[in-house]
Short mmCIF file of C-alpha atoms and ligand atoms in Angstrom, two decimals:
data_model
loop_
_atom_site.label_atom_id
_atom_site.label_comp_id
_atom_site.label_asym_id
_atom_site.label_seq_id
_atom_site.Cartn_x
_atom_site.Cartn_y
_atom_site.Cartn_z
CA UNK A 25 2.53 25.25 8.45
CA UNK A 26 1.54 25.55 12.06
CA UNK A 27 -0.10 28.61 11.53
CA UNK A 28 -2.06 26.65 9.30
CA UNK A 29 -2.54 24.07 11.30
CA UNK A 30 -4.04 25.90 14.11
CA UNK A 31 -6.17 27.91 11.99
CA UNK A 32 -8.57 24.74 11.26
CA UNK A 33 -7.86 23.48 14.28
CA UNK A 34 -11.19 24.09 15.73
CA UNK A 35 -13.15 21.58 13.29
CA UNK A 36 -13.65 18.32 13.68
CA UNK A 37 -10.71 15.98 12.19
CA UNK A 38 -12.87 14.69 9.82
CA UNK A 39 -14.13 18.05 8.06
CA UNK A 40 -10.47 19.61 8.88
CA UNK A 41 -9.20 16.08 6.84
CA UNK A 42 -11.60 16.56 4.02
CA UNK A 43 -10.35 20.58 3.63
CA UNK A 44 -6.80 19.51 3.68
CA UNK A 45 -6.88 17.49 1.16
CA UNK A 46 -9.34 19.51 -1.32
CA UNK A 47 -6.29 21.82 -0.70
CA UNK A 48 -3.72 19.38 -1.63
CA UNK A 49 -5.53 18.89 -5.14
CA UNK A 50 -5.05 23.17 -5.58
CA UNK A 51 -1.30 22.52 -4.57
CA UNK A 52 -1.36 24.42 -1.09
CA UNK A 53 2.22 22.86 0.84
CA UNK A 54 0.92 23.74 3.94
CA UNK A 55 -1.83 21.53 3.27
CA UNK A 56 0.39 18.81 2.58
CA UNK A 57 2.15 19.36 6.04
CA UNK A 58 -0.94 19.15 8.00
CA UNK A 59 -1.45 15.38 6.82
CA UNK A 60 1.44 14.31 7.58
CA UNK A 61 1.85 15.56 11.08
CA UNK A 62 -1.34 14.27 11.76
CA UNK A 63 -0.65 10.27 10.37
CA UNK A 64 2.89 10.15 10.76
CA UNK A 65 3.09 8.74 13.98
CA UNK A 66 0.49 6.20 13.50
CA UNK A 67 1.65 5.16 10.31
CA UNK A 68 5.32 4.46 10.65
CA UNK A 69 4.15 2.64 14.11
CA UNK A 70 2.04 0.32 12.29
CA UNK A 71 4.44 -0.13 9.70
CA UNK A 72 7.06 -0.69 12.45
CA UNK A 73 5.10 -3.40 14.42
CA UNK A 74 4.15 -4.98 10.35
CA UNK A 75 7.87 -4.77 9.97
CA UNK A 76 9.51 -5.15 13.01
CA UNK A 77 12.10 -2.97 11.61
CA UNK A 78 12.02 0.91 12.29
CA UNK A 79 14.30 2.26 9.78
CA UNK A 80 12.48 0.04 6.91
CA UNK A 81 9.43 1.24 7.94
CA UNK A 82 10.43 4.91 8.13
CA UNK A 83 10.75 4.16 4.28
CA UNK A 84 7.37 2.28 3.72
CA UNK A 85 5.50 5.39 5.50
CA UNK A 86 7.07 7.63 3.14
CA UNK A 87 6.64 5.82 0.55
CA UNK A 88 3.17 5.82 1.27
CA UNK A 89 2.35 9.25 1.81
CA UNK A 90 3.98 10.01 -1.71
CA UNK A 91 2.33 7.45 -3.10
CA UNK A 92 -1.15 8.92 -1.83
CA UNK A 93 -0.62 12.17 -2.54
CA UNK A 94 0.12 11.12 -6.49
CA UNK A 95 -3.19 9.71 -6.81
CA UNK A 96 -4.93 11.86 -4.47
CA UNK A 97 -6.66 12.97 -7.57
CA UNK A 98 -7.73 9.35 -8.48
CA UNK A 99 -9.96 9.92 -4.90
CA UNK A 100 -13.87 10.35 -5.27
CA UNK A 101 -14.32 10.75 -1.45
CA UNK A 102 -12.12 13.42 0.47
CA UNK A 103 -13.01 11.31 3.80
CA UNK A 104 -11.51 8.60 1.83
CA UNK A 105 -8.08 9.42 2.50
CA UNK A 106 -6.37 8.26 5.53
CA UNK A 107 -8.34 4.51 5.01
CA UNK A 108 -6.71 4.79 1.18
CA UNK A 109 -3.01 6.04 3.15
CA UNK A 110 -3.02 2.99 5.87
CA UNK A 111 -4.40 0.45 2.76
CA UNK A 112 -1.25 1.56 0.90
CA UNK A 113 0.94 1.50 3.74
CA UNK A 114 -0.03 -2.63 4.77
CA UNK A 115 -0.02 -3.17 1.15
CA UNK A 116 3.74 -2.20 1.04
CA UNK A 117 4.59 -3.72 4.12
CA UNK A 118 3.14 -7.07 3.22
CA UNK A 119 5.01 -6.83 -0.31
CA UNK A 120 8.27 -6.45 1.79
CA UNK A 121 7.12 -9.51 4.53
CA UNK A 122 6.96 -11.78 1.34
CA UNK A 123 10.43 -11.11 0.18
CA UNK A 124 11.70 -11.43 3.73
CA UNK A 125 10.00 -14.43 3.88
CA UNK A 126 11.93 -16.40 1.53
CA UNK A 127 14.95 -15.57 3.17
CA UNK A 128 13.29 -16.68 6.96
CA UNK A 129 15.74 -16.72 9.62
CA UNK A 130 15.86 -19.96 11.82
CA UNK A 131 14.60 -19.79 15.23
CA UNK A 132 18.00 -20.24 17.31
CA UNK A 133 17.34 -22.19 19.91
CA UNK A 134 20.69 -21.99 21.59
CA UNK A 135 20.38 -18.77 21.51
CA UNK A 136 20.23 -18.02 25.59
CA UNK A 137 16.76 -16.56 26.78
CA UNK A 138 15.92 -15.06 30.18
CA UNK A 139 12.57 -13.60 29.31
CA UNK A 140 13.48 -10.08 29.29
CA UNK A 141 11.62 -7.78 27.73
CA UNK A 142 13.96 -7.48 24.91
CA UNK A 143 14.36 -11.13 24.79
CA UNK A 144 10.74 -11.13 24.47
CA UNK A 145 10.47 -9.03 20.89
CA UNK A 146 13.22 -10.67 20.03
CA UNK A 147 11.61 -13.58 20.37
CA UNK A 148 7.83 -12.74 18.72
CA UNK A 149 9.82 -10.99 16.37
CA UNK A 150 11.32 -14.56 15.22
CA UNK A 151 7.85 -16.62 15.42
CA UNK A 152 6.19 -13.94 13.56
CA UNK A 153 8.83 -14.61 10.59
CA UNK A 154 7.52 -17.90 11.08
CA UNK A 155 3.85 -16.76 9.79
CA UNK A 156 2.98 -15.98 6.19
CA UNK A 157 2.58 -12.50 5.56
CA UNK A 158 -1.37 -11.95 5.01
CA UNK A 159 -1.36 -14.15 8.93
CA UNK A 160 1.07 -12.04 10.17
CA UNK A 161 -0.27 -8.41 9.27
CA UNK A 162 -3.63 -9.50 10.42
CA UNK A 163 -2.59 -10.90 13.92
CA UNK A 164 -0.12 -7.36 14.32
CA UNK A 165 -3.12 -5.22 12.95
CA UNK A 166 -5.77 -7.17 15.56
CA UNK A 167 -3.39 -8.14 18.09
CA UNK A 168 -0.51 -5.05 18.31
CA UNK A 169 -2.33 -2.25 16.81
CA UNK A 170 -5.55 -3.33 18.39
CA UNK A 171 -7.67 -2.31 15.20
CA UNK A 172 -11.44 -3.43 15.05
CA UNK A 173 -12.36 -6.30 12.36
CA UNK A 174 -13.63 -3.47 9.41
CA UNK A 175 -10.19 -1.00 10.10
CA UNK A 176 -8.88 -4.74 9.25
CA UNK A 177 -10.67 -5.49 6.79
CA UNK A 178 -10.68 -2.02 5.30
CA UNK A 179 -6.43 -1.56 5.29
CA UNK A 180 -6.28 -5.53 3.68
CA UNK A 181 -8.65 -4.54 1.07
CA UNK A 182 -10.44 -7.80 2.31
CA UNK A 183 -13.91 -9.07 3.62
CA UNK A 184 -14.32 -9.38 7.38
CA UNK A 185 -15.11 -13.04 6.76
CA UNK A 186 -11.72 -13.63 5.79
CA UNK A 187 -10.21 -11.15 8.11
CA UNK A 188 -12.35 -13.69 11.39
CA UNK A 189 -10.63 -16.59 9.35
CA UNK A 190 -7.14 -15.62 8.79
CA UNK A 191 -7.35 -14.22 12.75
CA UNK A 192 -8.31 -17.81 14.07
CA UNK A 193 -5.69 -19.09 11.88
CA UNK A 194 -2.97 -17.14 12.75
CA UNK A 195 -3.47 -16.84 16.44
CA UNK A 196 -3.68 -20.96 16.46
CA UNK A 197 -0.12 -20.83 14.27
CA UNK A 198 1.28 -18.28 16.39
CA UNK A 199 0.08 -19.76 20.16
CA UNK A 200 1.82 -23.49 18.74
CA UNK A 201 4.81 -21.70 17.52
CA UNK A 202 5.28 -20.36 21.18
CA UNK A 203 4.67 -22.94 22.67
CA UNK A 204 7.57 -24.91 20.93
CA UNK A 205 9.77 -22.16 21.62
CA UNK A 206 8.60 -21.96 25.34
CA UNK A 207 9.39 -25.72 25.22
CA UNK A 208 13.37 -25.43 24.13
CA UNK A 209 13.95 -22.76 26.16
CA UNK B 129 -19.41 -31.07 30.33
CA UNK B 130 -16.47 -33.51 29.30
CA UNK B 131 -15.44 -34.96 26.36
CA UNK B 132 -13.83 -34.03 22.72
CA UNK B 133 -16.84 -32.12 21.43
CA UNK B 134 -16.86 -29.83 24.93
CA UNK B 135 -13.26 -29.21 24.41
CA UNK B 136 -13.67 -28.25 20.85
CA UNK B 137 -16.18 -25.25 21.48
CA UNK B 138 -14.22 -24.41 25.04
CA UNK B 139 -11.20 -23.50 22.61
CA UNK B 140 -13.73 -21.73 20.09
CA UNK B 141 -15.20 -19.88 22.37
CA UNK B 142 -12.06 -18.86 24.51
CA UNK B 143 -10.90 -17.54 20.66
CA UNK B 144 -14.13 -15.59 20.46
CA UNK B 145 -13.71 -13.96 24.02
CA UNK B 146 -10.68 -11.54 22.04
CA UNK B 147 -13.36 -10.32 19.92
CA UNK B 148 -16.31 -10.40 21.55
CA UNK B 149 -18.76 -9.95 24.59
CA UNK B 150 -19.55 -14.06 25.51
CA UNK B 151 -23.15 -14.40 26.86
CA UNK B 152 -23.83 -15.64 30.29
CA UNK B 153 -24.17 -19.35 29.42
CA UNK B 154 -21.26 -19.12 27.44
CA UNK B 155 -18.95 -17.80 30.48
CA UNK B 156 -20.34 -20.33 32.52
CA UNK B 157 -19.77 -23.48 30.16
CA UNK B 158 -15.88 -22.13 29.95
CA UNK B 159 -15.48 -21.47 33.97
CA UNK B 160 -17.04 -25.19 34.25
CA UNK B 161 -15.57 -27.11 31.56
CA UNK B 162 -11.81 -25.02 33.13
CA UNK B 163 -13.01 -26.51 36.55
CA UNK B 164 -12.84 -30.10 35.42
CA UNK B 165 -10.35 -30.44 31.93
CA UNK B 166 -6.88 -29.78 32.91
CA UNK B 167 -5.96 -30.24 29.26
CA UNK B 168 -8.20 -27.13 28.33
CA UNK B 169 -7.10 -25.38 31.55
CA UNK B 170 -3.37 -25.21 30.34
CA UNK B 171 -3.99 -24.87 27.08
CA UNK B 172 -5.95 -21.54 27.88
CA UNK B 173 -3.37 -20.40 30.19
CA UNK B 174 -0.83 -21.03 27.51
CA UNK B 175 -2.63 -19.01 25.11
CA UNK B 176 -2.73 -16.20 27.80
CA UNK B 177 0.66 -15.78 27.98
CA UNK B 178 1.67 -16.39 24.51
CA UNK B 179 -0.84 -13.33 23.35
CA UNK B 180 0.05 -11.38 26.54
CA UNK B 181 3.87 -11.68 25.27
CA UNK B 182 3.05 -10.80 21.71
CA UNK B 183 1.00 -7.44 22.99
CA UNK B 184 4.35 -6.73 25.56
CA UNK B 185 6.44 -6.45 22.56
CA UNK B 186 4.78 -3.64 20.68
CA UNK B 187 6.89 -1.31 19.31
CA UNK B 188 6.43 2.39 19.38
CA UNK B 189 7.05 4.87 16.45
CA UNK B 190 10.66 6.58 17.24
CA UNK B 191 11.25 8.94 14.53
CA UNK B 192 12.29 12.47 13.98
CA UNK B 193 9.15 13.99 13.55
CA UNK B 194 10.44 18.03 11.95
CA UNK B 195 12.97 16.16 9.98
CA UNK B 196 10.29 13.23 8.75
CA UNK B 197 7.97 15.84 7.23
CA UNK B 198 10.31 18.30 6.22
CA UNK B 199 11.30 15.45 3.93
CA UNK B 200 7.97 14.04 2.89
CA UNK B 201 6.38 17.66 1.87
CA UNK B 202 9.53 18.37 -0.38
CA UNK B 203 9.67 14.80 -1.74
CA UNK B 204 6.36 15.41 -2.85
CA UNK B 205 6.78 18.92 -4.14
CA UNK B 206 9.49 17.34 -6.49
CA UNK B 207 6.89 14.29 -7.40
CA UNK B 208 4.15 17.15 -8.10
CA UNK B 209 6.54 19.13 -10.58
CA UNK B 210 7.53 16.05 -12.09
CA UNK B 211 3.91 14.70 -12.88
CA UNK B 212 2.71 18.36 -13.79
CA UNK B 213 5.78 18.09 -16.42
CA UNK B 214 4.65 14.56 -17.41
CA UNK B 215 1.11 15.76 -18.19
CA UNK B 216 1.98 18.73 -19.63
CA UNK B 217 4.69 17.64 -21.95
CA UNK B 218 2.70 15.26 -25.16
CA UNK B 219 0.50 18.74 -25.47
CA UNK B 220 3.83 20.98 -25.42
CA UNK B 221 5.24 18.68 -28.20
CA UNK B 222 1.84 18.15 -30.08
CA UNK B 223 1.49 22.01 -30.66
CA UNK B 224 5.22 22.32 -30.83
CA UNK B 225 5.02 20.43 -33.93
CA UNK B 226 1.43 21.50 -35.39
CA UNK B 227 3.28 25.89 -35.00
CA UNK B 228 6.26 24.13 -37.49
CA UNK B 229 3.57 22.28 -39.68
CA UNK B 230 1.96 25.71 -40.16
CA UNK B 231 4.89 27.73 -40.41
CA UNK B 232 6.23 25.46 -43.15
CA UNK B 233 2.81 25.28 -45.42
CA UNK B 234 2.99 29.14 -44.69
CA UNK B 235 6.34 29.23 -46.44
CA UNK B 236 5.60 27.30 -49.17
CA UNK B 237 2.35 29.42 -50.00
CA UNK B 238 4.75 31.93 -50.87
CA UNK B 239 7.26 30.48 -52.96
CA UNK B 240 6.54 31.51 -56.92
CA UNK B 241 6.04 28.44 -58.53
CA UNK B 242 8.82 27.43 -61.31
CA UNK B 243 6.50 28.21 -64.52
CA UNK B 244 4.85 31.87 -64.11
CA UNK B 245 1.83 32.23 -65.65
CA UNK B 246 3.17 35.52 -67.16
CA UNK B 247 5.87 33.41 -68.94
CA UNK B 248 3.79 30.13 -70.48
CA UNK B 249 6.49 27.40 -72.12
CA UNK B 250 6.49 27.53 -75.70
CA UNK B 251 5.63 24.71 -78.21
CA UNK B 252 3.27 22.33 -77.33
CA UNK B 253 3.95 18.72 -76.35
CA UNK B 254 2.01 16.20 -77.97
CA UNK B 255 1.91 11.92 -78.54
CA UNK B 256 0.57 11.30 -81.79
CA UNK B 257 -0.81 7.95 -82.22
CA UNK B 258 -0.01 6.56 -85.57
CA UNK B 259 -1.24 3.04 -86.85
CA UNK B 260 2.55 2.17 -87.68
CA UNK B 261 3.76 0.79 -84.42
CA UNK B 262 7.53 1.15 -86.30
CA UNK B 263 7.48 4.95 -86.39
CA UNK B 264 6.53 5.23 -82.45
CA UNK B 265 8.92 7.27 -81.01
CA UNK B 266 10.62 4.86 -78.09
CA UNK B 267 11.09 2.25 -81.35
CA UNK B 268 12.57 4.96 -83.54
CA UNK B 269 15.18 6.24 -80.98
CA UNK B 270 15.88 1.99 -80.59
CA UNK B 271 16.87 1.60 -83.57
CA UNK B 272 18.22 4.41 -84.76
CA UNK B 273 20.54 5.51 -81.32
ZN1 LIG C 93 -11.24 -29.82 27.59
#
């Protein structure tokens, strides 16, 4: 698999992308193992800041990657790829941030805060619970993942008119919310 | 420099800053209007820190990287059989059951059929038609059982 790796290692990522996967479609593993390696990281971080849950997201990157490899076939454009991987993998994530939703945890304000740095993602983690789920993936995607408006607009499967709308949204939703919690601290 | 409408675009364009480059009469309504609204000052300063906290509190991928792919490649080595037997499978069945449809007209071909043609039955069988309805045969065998 390294071997492998190394062999192509000289091209640029895109053509070296585009070759991995036209092997993927004749069934060569190593292939397969390339990909990965190379979105892994980024993709179970996104997933993670979507999430806010590391072991769940573990699972959504996975779930991805399987998920793109069973339709890698369905594919016209072998650059296509890693946009269709990171589409699946926010698509997942927001279908999970909807069913957390309903179960939203309260913010607890007695809870003691010192403004540590866990206290901190402790405490975005609780007003981004507070934010619908299309909001919240685009402020994380923007914000967190500092993606530009057409990665956005390209992993939401939406038009960067909506992507400058929800952003303005959210960001007003999200600076209020902290500012109430700032406020009963 | 003062009033609702000022504070309205010094909020839309402190928004816009994130995203992108302001122009130079742009920067120099917001330094101005910050200079004389307190309101808008705060406000902007709140913002600051609120986004500032949410960008502190990214959270870095921690996984085990050999042991992650390792899994992904073989889960989809299993997926790949099991789609390759989904395809394959309706054709297996279809000319599964098209070799017995042959077979069995095969077999049949060769059976001798129950009257040879070396060995024709004898007699003849025949209706006759009569114009007395009483001597028909299914009304002679009625009354006469
Ligand atoms: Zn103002």
């Amino acid at each position: 698999m390294i071997e492998y790796a190394s062999q192509v290692a000289a091209a640029d990522p895109v053509a070296q992308e585009r070759q991995w996967v036209s092997r993927i479609r004749l069934g060569d593993e190593a292939a397969l193992g390339c990909l990965v390696a190379r979105h892994r990281n980024r993709l179970i971080r996104t997933a993670t800041n979507l999430l806010r849950d590391r072991h769940e997201a573990e699972d959504v990157a996975q779930e991805s990657f399987l998920k793109a490899f069973r339709e890698i076939g369905k594919l016209r454009d072998d650059r296509a790829f890693s946009g269709y991987l990171y589409r699946i993998c926010v698509r997942l994530c927001m279908d999970r941030l909807r069913l957390k939703r309903a179960e939203l945890v309260e913010f607890d304000s007695a809870q003691p805060h010192q403004g540590g740095a866990v206290e901190n993602k402790v405490m975005v983690e609780k007003l981004l619970a507070q934010l619908p789920a299309e909001l919240r993936a685009t402020l994380v995607l923007r914000e967190m993942e500092q993606l530009s408006y057409e990665e956005v607009a390209e992993y939401m499967h939406v038009p960067i008119g909506t992507v400058r709308s929800r952003l303005h949204t959210a960001r007003e939703r999200f600076r209020k919310l902290w500012i109430d919690a700032v406020g009963e601290r | 420099m003062i009033g609702e409408k000022a504070c309205v675009k010094f909020d839309r364009l402190v928004h816009e800053r994130s995203d992108r480059a302001l122009s130079q009469k742009e920067e120099l309504f917001i330094n101005q209007h910050r200079a004389i609204c307190t309101a808008c000052a705060q406000e902007e300063e709140l913002s600051f820190m609120a986004f500032d906290m949410l960008r502190e509190a990214v959270l870095e991928a921690d996984v085990d990287s050999g042991h992650f792919d390792l899994r992904v490649v073989r889960l989809a080595k299993v997926q790949q059989a099991k789609e390759s037997v989904r395809y394959w499978s309706p054709a297996l069945i279809g000319g599964a059951v098209a070799c017995l449809a042959v077979f069995a007209s095969l077999k049949l071909a060769s059976f001798d059929g129950s009257v040879k043609k070396t060995h024709p039955p004898v007699g003849q069988a025949r209706r006759v038609i009569t114009s007395f309805p009483d001597l028909e045969l299914p009304n002679v065998i009625h009354r006469n059982p």
